[in-house]
XYZ file of C-alpha atoms in Angstrom:
514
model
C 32.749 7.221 -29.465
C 29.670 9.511 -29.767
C 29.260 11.927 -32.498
C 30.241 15.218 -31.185
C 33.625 13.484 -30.166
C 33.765 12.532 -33.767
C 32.995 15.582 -35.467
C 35.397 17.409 -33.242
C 38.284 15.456 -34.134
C 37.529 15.103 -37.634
C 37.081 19.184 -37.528
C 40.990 19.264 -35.976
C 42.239 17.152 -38.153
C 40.715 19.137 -41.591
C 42.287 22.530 -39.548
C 45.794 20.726 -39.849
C 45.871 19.571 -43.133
C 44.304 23.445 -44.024
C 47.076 25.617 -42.553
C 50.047 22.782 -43.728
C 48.781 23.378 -47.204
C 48.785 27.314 -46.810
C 52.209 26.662 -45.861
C 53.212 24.058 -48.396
C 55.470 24.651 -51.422
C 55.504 23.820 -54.808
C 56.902 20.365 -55.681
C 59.638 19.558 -58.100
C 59.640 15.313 -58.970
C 63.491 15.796 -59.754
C 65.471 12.872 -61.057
C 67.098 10.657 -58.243
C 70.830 11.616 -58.157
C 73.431 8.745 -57.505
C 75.845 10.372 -56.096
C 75.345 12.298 -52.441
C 76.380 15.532 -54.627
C 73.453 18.200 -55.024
C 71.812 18.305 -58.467
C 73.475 21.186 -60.567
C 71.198 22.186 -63.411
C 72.827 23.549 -66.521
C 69.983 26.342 -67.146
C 71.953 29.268 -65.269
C 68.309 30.634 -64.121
C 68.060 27.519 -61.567
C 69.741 27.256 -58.413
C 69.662 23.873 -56.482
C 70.524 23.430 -52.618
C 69.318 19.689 -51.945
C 71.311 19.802 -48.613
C 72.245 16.209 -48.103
C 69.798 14.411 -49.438
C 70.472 12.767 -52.550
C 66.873 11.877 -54.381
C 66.382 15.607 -54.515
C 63.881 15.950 -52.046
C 65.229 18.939 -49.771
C 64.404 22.459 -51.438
C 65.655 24.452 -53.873
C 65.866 27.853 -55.643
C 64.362 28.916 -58.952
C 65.400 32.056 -59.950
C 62.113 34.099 -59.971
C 60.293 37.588 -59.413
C 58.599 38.370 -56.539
C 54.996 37.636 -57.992
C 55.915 34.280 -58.736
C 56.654 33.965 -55.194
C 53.507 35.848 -53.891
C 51.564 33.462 -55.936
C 52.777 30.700 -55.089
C 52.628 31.558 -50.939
C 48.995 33.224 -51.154
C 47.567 32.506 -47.970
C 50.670 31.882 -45.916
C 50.492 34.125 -43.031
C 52.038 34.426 -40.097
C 48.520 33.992 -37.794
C 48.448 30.628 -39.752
C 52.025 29.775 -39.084
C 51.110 30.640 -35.330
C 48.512 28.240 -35.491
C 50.056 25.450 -36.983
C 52.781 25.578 -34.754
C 50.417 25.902 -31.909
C 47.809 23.078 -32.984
C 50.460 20.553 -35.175
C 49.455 16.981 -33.137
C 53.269 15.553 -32.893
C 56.474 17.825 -32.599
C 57.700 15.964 -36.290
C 54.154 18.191 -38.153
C 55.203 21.329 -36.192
C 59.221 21.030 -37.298
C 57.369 20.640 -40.947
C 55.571 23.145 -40.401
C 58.256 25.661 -39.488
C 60.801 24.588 -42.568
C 58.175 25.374 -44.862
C 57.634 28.776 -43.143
C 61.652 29.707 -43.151
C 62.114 28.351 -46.695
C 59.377 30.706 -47.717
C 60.149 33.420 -45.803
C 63.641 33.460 -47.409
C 62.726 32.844 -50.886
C 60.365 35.559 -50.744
C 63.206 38.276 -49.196
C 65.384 37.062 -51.918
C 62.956 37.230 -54.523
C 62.899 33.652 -55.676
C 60.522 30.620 -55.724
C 60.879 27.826 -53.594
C 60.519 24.529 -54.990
C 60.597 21.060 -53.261
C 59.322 19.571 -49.821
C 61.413 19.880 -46.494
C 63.310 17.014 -45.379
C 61.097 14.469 -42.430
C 61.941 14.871 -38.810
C 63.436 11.111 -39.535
C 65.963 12.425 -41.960
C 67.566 15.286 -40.166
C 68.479 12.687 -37.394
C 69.845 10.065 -39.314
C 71.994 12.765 -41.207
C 72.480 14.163 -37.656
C 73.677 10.991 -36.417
C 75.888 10.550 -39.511
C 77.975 13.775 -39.213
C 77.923 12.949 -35.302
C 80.040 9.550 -36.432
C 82.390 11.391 -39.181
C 83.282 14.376 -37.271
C 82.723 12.933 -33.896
C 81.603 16.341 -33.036
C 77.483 15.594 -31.641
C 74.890 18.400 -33.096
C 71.586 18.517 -32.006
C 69.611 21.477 -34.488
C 67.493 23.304 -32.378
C 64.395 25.683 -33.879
C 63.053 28.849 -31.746
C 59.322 30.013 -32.779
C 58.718 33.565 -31.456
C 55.313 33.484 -31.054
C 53.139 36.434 -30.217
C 52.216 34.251 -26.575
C 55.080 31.821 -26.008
C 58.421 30.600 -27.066
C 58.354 27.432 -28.105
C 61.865 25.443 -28.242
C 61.849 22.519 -30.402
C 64.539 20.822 -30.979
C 65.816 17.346 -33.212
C 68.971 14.897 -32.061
C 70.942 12.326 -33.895
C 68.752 9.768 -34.209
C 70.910 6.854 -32.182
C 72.412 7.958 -28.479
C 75.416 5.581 -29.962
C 77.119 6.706 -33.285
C 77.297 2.886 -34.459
C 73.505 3.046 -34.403
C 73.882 5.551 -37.828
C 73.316 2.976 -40.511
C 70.414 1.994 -39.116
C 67.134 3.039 -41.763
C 65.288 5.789 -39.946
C 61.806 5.280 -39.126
C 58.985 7.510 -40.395
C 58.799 8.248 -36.936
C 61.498 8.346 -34.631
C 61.821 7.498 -30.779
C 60.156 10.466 -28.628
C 63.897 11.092 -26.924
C 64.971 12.190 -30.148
C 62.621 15.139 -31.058
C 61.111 17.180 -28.097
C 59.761 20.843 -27.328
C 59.270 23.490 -24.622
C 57.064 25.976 -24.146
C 57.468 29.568 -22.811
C 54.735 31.416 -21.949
C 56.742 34.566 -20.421
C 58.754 34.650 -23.347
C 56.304 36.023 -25.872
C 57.109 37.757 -29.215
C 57.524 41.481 -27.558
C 59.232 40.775 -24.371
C 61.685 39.319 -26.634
C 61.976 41.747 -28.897
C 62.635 43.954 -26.023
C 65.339 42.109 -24.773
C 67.243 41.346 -27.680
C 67.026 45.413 -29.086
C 68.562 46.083 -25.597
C 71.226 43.669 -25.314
C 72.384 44.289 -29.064
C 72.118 48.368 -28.157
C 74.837 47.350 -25.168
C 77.020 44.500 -26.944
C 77.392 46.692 -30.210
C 78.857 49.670 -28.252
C 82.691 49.873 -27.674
C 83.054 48.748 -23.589
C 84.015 51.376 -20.941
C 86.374 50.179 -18.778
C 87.391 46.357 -17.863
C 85.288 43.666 -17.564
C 82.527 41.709 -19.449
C 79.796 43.927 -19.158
C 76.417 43.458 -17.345
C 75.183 39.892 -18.523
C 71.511 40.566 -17.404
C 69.653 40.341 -21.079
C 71.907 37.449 -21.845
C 71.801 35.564 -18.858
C 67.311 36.582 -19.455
C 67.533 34.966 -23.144
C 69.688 31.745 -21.947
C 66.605 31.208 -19.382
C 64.680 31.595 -22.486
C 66.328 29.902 -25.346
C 68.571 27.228 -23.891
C 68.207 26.560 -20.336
C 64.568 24.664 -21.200
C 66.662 22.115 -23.189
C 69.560 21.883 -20.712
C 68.986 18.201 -19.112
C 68.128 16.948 -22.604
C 71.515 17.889 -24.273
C 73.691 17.306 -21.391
C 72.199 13.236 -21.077
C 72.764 13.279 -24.887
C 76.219 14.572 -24.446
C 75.538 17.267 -27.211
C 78.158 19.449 -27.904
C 77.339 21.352 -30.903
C 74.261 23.134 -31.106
C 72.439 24.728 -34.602
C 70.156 27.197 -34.368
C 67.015 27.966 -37.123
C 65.851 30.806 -35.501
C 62.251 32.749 -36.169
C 61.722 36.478 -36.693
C 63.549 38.687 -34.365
C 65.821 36.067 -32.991
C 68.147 35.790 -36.259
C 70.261 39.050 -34.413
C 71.043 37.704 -31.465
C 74.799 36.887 -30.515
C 74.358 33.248 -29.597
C 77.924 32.829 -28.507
C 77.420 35.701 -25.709
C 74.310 33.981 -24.137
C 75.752 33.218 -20.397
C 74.470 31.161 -17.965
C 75.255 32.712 -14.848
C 78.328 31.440 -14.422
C 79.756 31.156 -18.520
C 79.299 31.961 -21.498
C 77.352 29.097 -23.998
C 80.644 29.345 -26.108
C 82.369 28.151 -23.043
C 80.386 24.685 -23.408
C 79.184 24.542 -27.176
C 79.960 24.955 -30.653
C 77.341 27.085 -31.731
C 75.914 28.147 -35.904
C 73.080 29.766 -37.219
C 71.115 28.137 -40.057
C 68.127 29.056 -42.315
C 66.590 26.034 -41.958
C 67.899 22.200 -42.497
C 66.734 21.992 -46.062
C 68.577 24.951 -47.210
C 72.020 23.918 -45.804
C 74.345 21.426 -47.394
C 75.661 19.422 -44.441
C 77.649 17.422 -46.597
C 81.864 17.322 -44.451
C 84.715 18.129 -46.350
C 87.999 18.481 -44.950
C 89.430 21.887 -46.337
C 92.479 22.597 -44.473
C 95.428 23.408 -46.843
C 92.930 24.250 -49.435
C 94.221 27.588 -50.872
C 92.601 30.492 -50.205
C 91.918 33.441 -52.503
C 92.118 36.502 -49.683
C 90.969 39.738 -50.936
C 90.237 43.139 -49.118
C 90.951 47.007 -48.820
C 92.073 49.359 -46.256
C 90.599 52.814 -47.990
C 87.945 53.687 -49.444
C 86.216 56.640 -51.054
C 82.747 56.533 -49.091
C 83.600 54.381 -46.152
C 85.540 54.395 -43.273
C 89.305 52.787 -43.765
C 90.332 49.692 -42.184
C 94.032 50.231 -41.646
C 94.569 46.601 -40.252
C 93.250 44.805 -43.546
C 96.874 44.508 -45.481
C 98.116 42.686 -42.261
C 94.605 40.197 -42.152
C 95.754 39.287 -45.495
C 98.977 38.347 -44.895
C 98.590 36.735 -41.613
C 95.819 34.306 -42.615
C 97.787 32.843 -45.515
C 100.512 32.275 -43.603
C 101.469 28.573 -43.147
C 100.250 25.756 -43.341
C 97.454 27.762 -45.147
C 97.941 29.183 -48.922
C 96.786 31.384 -51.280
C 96.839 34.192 -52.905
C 96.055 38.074 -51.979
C 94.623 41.022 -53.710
C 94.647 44.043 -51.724
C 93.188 47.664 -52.477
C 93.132 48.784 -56.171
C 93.498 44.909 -56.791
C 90.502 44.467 -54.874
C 87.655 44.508 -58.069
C 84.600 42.118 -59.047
C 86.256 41.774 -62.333
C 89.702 40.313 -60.740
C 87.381 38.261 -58.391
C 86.155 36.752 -61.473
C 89.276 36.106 -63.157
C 91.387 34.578 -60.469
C 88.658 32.063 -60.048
C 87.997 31.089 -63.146
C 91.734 30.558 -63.357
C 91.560 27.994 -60.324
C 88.823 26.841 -58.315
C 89.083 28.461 -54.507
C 87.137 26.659 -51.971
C 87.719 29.179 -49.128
C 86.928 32.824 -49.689
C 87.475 35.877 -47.525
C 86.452 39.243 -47.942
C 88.315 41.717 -45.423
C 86.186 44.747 -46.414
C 82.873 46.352 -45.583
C 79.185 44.905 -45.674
C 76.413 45.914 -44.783
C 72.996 44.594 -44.105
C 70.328 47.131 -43.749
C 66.398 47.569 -43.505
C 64.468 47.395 -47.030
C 64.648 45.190 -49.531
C 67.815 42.856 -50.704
C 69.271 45.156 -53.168
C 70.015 47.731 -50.749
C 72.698 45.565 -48.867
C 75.956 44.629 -50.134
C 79.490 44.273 -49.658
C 82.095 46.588 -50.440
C 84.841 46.267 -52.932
C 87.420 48.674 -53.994
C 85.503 50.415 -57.139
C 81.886 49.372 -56.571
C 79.594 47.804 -54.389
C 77.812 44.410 -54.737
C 74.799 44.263 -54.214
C 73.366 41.383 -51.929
C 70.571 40.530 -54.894
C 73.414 40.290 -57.283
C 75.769 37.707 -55.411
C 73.615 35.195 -56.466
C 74.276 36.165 -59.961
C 77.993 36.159 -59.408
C 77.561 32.507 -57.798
C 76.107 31.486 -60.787
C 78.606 33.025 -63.467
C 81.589 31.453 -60.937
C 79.798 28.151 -60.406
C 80.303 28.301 -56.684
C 77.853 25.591 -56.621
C 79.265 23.088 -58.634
C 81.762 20.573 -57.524
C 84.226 21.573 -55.859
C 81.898 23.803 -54.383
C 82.794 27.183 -52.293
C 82.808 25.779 -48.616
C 83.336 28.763 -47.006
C 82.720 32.917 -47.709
C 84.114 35.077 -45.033
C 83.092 38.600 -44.343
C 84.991 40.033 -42.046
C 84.142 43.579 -41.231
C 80.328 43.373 -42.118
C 77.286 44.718 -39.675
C 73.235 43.767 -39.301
C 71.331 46.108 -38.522
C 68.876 45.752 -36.484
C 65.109 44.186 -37.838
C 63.341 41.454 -39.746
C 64.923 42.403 -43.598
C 68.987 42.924 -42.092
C 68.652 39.744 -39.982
C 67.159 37.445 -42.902
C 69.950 38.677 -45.724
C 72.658 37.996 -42.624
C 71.114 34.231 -41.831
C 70.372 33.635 -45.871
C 74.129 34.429 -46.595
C 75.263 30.911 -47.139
C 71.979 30.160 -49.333
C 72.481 33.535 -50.987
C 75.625 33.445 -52.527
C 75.443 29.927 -53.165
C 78.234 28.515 -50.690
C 77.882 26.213 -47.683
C 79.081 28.046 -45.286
C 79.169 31.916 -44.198
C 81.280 33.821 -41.654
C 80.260 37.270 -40.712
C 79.650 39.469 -38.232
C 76.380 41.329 -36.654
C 77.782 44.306 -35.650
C 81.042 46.336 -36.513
C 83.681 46.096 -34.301
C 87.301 47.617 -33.972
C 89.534 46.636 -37.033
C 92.340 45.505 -34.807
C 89.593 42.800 -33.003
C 88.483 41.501 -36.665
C 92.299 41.271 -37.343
C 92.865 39.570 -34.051
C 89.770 36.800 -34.669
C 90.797 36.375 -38.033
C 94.210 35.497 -37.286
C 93.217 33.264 -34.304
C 90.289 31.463 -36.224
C 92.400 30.451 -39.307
C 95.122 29.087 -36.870
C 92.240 26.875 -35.306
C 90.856 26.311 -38.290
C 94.811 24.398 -39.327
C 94.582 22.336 -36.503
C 90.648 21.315 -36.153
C 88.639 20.230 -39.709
C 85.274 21.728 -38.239
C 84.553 25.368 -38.720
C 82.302 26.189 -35.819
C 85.376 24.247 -33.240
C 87.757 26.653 -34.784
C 85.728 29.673 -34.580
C 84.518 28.583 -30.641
C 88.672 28.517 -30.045
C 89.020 31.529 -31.626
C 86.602 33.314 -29.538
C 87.675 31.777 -26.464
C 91.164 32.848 -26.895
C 90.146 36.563 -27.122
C 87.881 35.672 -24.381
C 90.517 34.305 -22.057
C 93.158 37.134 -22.704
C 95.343 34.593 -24.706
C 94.493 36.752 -28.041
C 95.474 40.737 -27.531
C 97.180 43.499 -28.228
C 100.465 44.310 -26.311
C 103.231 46.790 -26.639
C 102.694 47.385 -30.441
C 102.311 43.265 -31.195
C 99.242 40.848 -31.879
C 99.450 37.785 -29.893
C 97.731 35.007 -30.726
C 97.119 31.276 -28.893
C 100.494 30.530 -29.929
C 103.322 31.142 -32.482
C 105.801 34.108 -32.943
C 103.692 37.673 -31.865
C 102.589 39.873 -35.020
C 104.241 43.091 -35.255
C 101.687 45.439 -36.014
C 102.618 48.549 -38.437
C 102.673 52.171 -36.427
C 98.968 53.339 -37.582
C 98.035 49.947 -35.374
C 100.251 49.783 -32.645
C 100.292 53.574 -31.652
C 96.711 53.130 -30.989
C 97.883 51.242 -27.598
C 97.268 47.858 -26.328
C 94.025 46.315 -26.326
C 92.144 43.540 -24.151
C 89.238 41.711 -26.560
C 87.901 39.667 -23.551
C 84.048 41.704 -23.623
C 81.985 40.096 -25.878
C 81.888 43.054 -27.906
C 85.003 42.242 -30.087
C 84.278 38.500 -30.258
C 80.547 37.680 -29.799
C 79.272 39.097 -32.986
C 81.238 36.438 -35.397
C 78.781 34.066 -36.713
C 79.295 30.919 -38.648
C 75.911 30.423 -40.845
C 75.285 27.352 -42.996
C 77.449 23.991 -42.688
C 78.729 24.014 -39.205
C 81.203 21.144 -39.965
């Protein structure tokens, strides 16, 4: 090889390692934990979310300011993100690459220091492949990087086409079916930014009329997002699909994408994660779990939500249990002494949320007397322990709305990691009480008769969808079961088809999508 050829590789290779250690975090050598339960520490200021991997190695969350955070990512930009994406030499550097980015880009919106190295490219297979053989459900975890030329579509699958093939060790590398990518040069950072503030502008609004709407900016974004990676997950027969999504893709209503003919809820389960390393994909089983159900249907500053009081009492009907807390009952301070009486694993909030532009402490969620701030749920996590075995598996928010831009979208994907639970449901827009009450009720049916979250929210949404879930002559019926009388300020407000994507697209599961 003749010098210039030399020096030019030797030049490439210095640029990698350069922009991976802009982008690197600080490293915690944390004991090696037994056990595949995350490592708790007792020092309330430290919150760990080792995901699934048991020596500690995934990230985690110190409880910080924002200069210890700035510090610690000096130099990470996004041109240098852009062009370690763009330069990485294997698809496993680039997926790296882009954990370290999200990791940091959360801490820093939630004001804490990240701590730890992603988990390899090997690792999210084999733990791929390992949910694939317990659920039998097959994921493949798919990232989108909206860059300012291209979309590029990367994408990780369990890490043996045959679920017996799990206990295999993974390889520090792993077979190049596995782990692939796509690149779109017409989908650049503003066209889609264009197309996704138009499409939410038209799903968000109340329909006119029958019918699903024009499917033009989601059919556009399915040619984008999916349709690059469709031969690759249909000869893996994939059937669940987890997103990590890049700025200004976070909003979109994955569900809703359509592919001329359906709707990608018609064929997948679909979730929305921060990255791998900040979700717990450890399965539990938490049907006929109690559930502690609280809400309100008036408040002082906000808008009522006259079908709340019926939510309640539908979702704990059987086989599910619990125990409600509606209105005046509806406080912080009663959230914090029910639980500490007994440890709930499911949570749902039927009240409002909001996630708004600015910083974290201007959203929040609404209870009766006050509202929570989304900067303080963490604190609230950490006085309740959510984190600790048996941890919170699930938070529902049922009448919450993202607004539109970087700062709503990343406290609406951080959720899960937020308030220190595995998994999040919530929705990106509001929508008509009486279509949360209707998704609610369906979903926690599903959710009796299915043990994965994102199957029972797909059924859900299929059933309003399909025009088995409505409204009709002053009664909510649902998949199956006895109709729902509804109380007079519902029913007088007439029947009510949810089949446009409007009432059903916006639900989101975010976090563990088992």
């Amino acid at each position: 090889m003749n010098l210039p050829n030399r020096l030019s590789r030797i030049l490439f290779k210095f640029t990698l390692i350069l922009i991976f250690a802009l982008l690197s975090v600080k490293l915690v050598h944390a004991k090696t934990v037994q056990n595949s339960s995350p490592l708790i520490h007792k020092n309330s200021s430290i919150i760990s979310q080792f995901g699934n991997f048991s020596d500690a190695t995934g990230p985690s969350f110190i409880e910080g300011t924002s200069n210890s955070v700035n510090s610690q990512t000096e130099g990470v930009t996004r041109t240098n993100f852009e062009k370690g994406i763009q330069t990485a030499g294997s698809v496993d550097t680039a997926l790296q690459l882009f954990e370290q980015s999200q990791a940091i880009e959360f801490a820093q919106y939630f004001r804490k220091e990240v701590v730890g190295k992603p988990p390899s490219v090997a690792e999210i297979s084999q733990t791929l492949c390992n949910l694939s053989r317990i659920t039998g459900n097959k994921p493949a975890l798919i990232y989108l990087a909206s860059l300012s030329e291209e979309l590029r579509n990367l994408y990780v699958l369990p890490n043996s086409s045959d679920a017996a093939g799990c206990d295999k060790v993974a390889e520090k590398t792993l077979p190049i079916d596995r782990v692939g990518q796509q690149v779109i040069p017409d989908a650049n950072r503003n066209a889609i930014k264009e197309t996704v503030t138009a499409w939410r502008e038209e799903i968000g609004l109340p329909p006119i009329g029958s019918g699903n709407g024009s499917i033009n900016n989601a059919q556009k974004l399915y040619e984008w997002l999916v349709k690059p990676l469709e031969n690759d997950l249909e000869a893996n027969q994939i059937d669940t699909l987890v997103f990590t999504m890049d700025a200004g893709l976070r909003s979109i209503p994955i569900a809703a994408l359509h592919d001329g003919k359906q709707f990608l809820i018609e064929k997948y389960n679909v979730a929305l994660i921060p990255s791998f390393g900040l979700t717990d994909t450890r399965y539990v089983d938490v049907r006929n779990l109690p559930i502690l159900a609280m809400g309100a249907s008036e408040f002082e500053d906000a808008s009522p939500l006259p079908a709340v009081p019926v939510e309640l009492s539908t979702i704990l009907r059987l086989p599910w249990q619990g125990v409600p807390f509606l209105n005046e009952e509806f406080t912080l301070e009663k959230l914090k002494s029910v639980y500490n009486q007994q440890r709930f694993r499911i949570i749902h909030f039927a009240t409002h949320g909001q996630f708004v532009q600015g910083n974290v402490s201007q959203s929040y969620i609404q209870f009766a007397n006050s509202k929570l701030r989304l900067d303080r749920l963490r604190e609230v996590a950490e006085e309740l322990n959510w984190a600790e075995s048996p941890t919170v598996e699930m938070l529902v928010l049922s009448a919450c709305e993202t607004a539109l831009g970087d700062e709503p979208e990343l406290g609406f994907a951080g959720l899960a990691v937020q308030a220190g639970v595995k998994s999040a449901l919530a929705s990106l827009w509001r929508v008509d009480d009486r279509s949360t009450l209707a998704l609610m009720s369906e979903f926690y049916l599903q959710w009796s008769k299915t043990p994965i979250k994102t199957e029972a929210l797909r059924q859900a949404q299929l059933g309003m969808l399909r025009g088995k879930v409505r409204i009709k002559e002053g009664k909510l019926w649902l998949s199956e079961g006895n109709p729902i009388t509804l109380p007079p300020k519902i029913s007088e407000q007439g029947d009510l088809n949810f089949s446009h994507p409007h009432y059903w697209a916006g639900f989101t599961l975010i976090g563990n999508w088992n």
